[in-house]
GROMACS .gro file of C-alpha atoms in nm:
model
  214
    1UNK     CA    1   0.000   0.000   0.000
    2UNK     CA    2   0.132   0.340  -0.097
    3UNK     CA    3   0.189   0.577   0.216
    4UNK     CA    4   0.125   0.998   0.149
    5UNK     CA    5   0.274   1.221   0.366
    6UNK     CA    6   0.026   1.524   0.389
    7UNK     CA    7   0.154   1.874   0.553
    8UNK     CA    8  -0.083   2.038   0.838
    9UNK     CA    9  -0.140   2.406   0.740
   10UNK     CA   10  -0.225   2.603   0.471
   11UNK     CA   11  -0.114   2.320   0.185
   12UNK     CA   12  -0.351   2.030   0.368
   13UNK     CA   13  -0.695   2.129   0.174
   14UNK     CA   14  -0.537   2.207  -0.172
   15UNK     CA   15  -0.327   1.873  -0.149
   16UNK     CA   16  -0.615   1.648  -0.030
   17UNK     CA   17  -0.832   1.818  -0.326
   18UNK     CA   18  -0.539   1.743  -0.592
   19UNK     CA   19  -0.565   1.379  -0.479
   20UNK     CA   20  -0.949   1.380  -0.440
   21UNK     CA   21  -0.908   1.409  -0.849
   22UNK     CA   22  -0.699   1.139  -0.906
   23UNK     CA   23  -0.911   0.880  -0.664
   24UNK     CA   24  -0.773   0.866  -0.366
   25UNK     CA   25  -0.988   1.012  -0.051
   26UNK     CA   26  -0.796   1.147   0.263
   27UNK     CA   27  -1.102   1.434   0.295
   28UNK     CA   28  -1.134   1.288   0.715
   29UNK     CA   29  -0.827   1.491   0.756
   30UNK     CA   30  -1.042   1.791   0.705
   31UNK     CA   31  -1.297   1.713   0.947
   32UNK     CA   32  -1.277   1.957   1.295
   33UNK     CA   33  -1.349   1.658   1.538
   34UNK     CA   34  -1.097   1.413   1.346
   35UNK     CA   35  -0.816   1.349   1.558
   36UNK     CA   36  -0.637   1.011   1.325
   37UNK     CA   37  -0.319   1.117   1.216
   38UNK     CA   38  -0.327   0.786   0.981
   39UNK     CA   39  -0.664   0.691   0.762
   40UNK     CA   40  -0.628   0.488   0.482
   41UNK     CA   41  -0.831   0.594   0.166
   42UNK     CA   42  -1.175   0.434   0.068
   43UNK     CA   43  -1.050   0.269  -0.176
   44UNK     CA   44  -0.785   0.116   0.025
   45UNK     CA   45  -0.506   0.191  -0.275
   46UNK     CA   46  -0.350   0.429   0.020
   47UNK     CA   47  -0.247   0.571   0.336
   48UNK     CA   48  -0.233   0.891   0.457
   49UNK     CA   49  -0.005   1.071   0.700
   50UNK     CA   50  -0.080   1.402   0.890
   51UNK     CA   51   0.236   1.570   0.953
   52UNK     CA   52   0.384   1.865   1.024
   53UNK     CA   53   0.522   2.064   0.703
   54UNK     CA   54   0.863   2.051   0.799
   55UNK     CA   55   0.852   1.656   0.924
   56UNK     CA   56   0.686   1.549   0.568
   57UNK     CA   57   1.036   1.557   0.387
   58UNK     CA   58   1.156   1.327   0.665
   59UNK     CA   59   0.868   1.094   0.614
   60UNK     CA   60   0.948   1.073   0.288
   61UNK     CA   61   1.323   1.061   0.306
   62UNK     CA   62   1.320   0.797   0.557
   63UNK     CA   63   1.072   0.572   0.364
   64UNK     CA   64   0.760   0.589   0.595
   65UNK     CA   65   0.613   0.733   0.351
   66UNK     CA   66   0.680   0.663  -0.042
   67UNK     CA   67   0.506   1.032  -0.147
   68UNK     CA   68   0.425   1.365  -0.004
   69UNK     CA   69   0.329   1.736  -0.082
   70UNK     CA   70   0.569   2.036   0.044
   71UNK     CA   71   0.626   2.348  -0.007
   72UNK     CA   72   0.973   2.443  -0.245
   73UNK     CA   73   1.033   2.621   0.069
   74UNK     CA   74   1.114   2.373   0.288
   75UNK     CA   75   1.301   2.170   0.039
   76UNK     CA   76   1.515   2.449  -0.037
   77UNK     CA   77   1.588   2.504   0.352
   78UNK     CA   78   1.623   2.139   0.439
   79UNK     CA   79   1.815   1.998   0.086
   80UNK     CA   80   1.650   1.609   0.216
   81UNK     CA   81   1.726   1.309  -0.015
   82UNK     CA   82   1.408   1.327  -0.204
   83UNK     CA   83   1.266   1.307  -0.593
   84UNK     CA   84   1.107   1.659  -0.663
   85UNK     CA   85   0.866   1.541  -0.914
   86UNK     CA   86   0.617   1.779  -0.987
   87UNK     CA   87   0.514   2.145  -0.917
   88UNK     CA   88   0.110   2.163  -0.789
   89UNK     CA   89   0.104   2.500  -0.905
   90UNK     CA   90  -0.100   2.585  -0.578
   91UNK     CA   91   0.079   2.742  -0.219
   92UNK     CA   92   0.205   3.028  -0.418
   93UNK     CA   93   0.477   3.254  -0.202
   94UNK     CA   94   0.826   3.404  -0.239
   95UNK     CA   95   1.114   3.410   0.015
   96UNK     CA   96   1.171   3.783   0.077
   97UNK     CA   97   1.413   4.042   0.266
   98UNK     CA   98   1.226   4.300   0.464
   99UNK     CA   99   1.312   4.554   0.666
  100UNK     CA  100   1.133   4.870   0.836
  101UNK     CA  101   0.961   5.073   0.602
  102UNK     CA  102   1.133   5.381   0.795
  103UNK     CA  103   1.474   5.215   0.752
  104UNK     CA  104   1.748   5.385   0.468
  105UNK     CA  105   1.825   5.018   0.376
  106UNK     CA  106   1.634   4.984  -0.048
  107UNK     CA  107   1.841   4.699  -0.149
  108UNK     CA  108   2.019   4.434   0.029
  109UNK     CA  109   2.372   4.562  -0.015
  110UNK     CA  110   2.283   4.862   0.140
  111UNK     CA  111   2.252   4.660   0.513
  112UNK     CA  112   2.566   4.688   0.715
  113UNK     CA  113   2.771   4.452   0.721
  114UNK     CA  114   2.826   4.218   1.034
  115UNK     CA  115   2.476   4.336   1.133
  116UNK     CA  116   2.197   4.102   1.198
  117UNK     CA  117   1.914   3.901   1.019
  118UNK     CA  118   1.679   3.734   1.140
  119UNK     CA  119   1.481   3.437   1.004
  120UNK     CA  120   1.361   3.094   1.046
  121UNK     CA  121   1.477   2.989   0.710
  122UNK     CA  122   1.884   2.986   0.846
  123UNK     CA  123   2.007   2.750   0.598
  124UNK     CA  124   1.817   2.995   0.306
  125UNK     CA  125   1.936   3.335   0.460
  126UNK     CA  126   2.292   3.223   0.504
  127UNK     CA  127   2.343   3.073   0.158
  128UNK     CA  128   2.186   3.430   0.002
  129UNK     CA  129   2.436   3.681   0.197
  130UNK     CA  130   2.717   3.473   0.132
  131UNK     CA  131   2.629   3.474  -0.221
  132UNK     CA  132   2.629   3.868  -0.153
  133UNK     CA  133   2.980   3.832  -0.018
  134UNK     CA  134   2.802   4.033   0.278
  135UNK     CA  135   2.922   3.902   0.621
  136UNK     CA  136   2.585   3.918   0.865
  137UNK     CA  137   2.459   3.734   1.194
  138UNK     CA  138   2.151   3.539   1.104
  139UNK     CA  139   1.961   3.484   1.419
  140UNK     CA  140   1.726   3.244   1.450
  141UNK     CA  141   1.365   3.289   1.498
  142UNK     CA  142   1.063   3.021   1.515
  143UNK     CA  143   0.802   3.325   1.587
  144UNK     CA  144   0.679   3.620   1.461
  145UNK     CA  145   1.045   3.725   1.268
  146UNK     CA  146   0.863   4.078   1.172
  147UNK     CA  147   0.983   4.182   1.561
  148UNK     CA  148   1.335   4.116   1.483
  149UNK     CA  149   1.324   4.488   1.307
  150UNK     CA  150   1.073   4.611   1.514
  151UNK     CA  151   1.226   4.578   1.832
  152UNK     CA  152   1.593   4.661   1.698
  153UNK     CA  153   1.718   4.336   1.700
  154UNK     CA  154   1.785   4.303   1.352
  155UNK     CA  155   1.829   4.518   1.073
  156UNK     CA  156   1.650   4.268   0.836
  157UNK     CA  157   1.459   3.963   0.780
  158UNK     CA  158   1.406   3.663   0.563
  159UNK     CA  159   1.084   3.520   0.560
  160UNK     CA  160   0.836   3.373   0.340
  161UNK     CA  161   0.581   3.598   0.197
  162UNK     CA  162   0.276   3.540   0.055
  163UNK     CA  163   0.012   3.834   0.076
  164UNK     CA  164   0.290   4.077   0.215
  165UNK     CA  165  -0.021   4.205   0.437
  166UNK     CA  166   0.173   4.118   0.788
  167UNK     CA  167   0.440   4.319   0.638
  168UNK     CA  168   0.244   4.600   0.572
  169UNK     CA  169   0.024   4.574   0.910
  170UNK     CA  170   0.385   4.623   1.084
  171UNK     CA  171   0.590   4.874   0.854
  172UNK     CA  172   0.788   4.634   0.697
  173UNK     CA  173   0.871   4.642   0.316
  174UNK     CA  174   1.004   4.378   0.106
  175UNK     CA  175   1.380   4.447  -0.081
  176UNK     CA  176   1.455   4.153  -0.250
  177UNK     CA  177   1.282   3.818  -0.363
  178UNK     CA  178   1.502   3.519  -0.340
  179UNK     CA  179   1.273   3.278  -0.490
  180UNK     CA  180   0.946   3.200  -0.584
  181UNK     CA  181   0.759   2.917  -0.372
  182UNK     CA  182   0.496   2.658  -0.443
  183UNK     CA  183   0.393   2.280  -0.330
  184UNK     CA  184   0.551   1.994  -0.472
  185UNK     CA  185   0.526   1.658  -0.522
  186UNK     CA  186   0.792   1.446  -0.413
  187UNK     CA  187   0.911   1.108  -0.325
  188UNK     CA  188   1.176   0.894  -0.194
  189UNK     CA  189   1.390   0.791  -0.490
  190UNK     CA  190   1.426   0.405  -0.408
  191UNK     CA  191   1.041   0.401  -0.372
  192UNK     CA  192   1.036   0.570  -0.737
  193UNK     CA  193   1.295   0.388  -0.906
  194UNK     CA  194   1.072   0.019  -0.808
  195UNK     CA  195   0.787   0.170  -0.930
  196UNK     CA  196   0.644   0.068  -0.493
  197UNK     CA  197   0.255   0.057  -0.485
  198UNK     CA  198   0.220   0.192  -0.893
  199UNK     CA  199   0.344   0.533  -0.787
  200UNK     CA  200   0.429   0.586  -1.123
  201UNK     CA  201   0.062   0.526  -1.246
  202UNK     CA  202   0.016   0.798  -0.914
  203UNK     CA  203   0.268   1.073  -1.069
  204UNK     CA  204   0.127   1.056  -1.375
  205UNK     CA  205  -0.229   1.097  -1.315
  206UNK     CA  206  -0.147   1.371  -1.127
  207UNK     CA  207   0.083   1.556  -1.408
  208UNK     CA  208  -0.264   1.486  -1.624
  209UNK     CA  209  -0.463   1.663  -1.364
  210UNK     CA  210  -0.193   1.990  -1.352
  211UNK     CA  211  -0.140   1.996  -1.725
  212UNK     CA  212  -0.489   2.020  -1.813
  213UNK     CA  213  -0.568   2.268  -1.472
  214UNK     CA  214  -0.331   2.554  -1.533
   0.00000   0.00000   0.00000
């Protein structure tokens, strides 16, 4: 039986949708008083898995689960040993710099250098400065990252945007974009490779379903 790894949050309704279309049910997850963290689908082709975003790579990676849906975000942050398959072309964002509205900083290179950044995307925000050449502190935050410049912490912050209105609603303005977000289907490779409970026929049904959607 084929095992889905399916992120809590924001992704959980489009992904259980996408693979409402291609015949396999995991709608209980959407139900207030459900409290399974494991149903198998009607059909009983599947299982699915209710995890956290950032566990659903590890699912995946570990074999647990041979599939799951994830934000490019994460995969770019956490670089797991996964198959990125296909792009759902739903959980649209972009990984941003911001800083105070009020602030002389307009680009990047104009921050100081060996100041601070804060963000919970460390891995993503380190990379990018040293790309800059631009020595800063990245300090990590697992909160509300828009009070690293409000409270003179930092002088910036890297964060995933998707609206920008919590930016706005707290004087912050975006800089830069480092990269465009959205969810993705991926899977552990040796899982892929053997073809393990027709996840090809899976894939494929789904590329059908995005081709002919967007």
């Amino acid at each position: 039986m084929l095992t889905v790894a399916l992120p809590k949050g924001e992704l959980l309704k489009n992904s259980i949708h996408l693979l409402q279309s291609v015949g396999l049910d995991f709608s209980a997850f959407l139900d207030s008083g459900n409290r399974q963290l494991q149903i198998v689908d009607a059909s009983g082709q599947a299982k699915g898995l209710l995890v956290r975003g950032q566990d659903v790579p590890v699912y995946v990676e570990y074999g647990q689960a041979q599939v799951g849906i994830i934000g490019y975000d994460v995969l770019r942050e956490k670089q797991p040993q996964v198959a990125q398959l296909v792009d759902l072309h739903f959980g649209h964002c972009r990984m941003s710099v911001a800083v105070q509205a009020s602030s002389p900083y307009k680009s990047p290179l104009d921050l100081p250098a060996h100041g601070r950044v804060a963000s919970k995307y460390v891995n993503c925000a380190r990379e990018y400065f040293q790309s800059l050449d631009l020595p800063v502190e990245i300090v990590p935050l697992y909160g509300s990252v828009e009070l690293g410049p409000i409270t003179g912490m930092s002088e910036a912050i890297v964060d995933l945007v998707s609206t920008g209105r919590t930016l706005r609603e707290n004087g912050l303005v975006e800089i830069t974009t480092l990269y465009e977000s959205t969810a993705r289907l991926i899977a552990h490779p040796l899982s892929y490779r053997l073809n393990t409970g027709n996840l090809h026929q899976l894939v494929e049904k789904l590329r059908s379903h995005i081709l002919s959607t967007v």
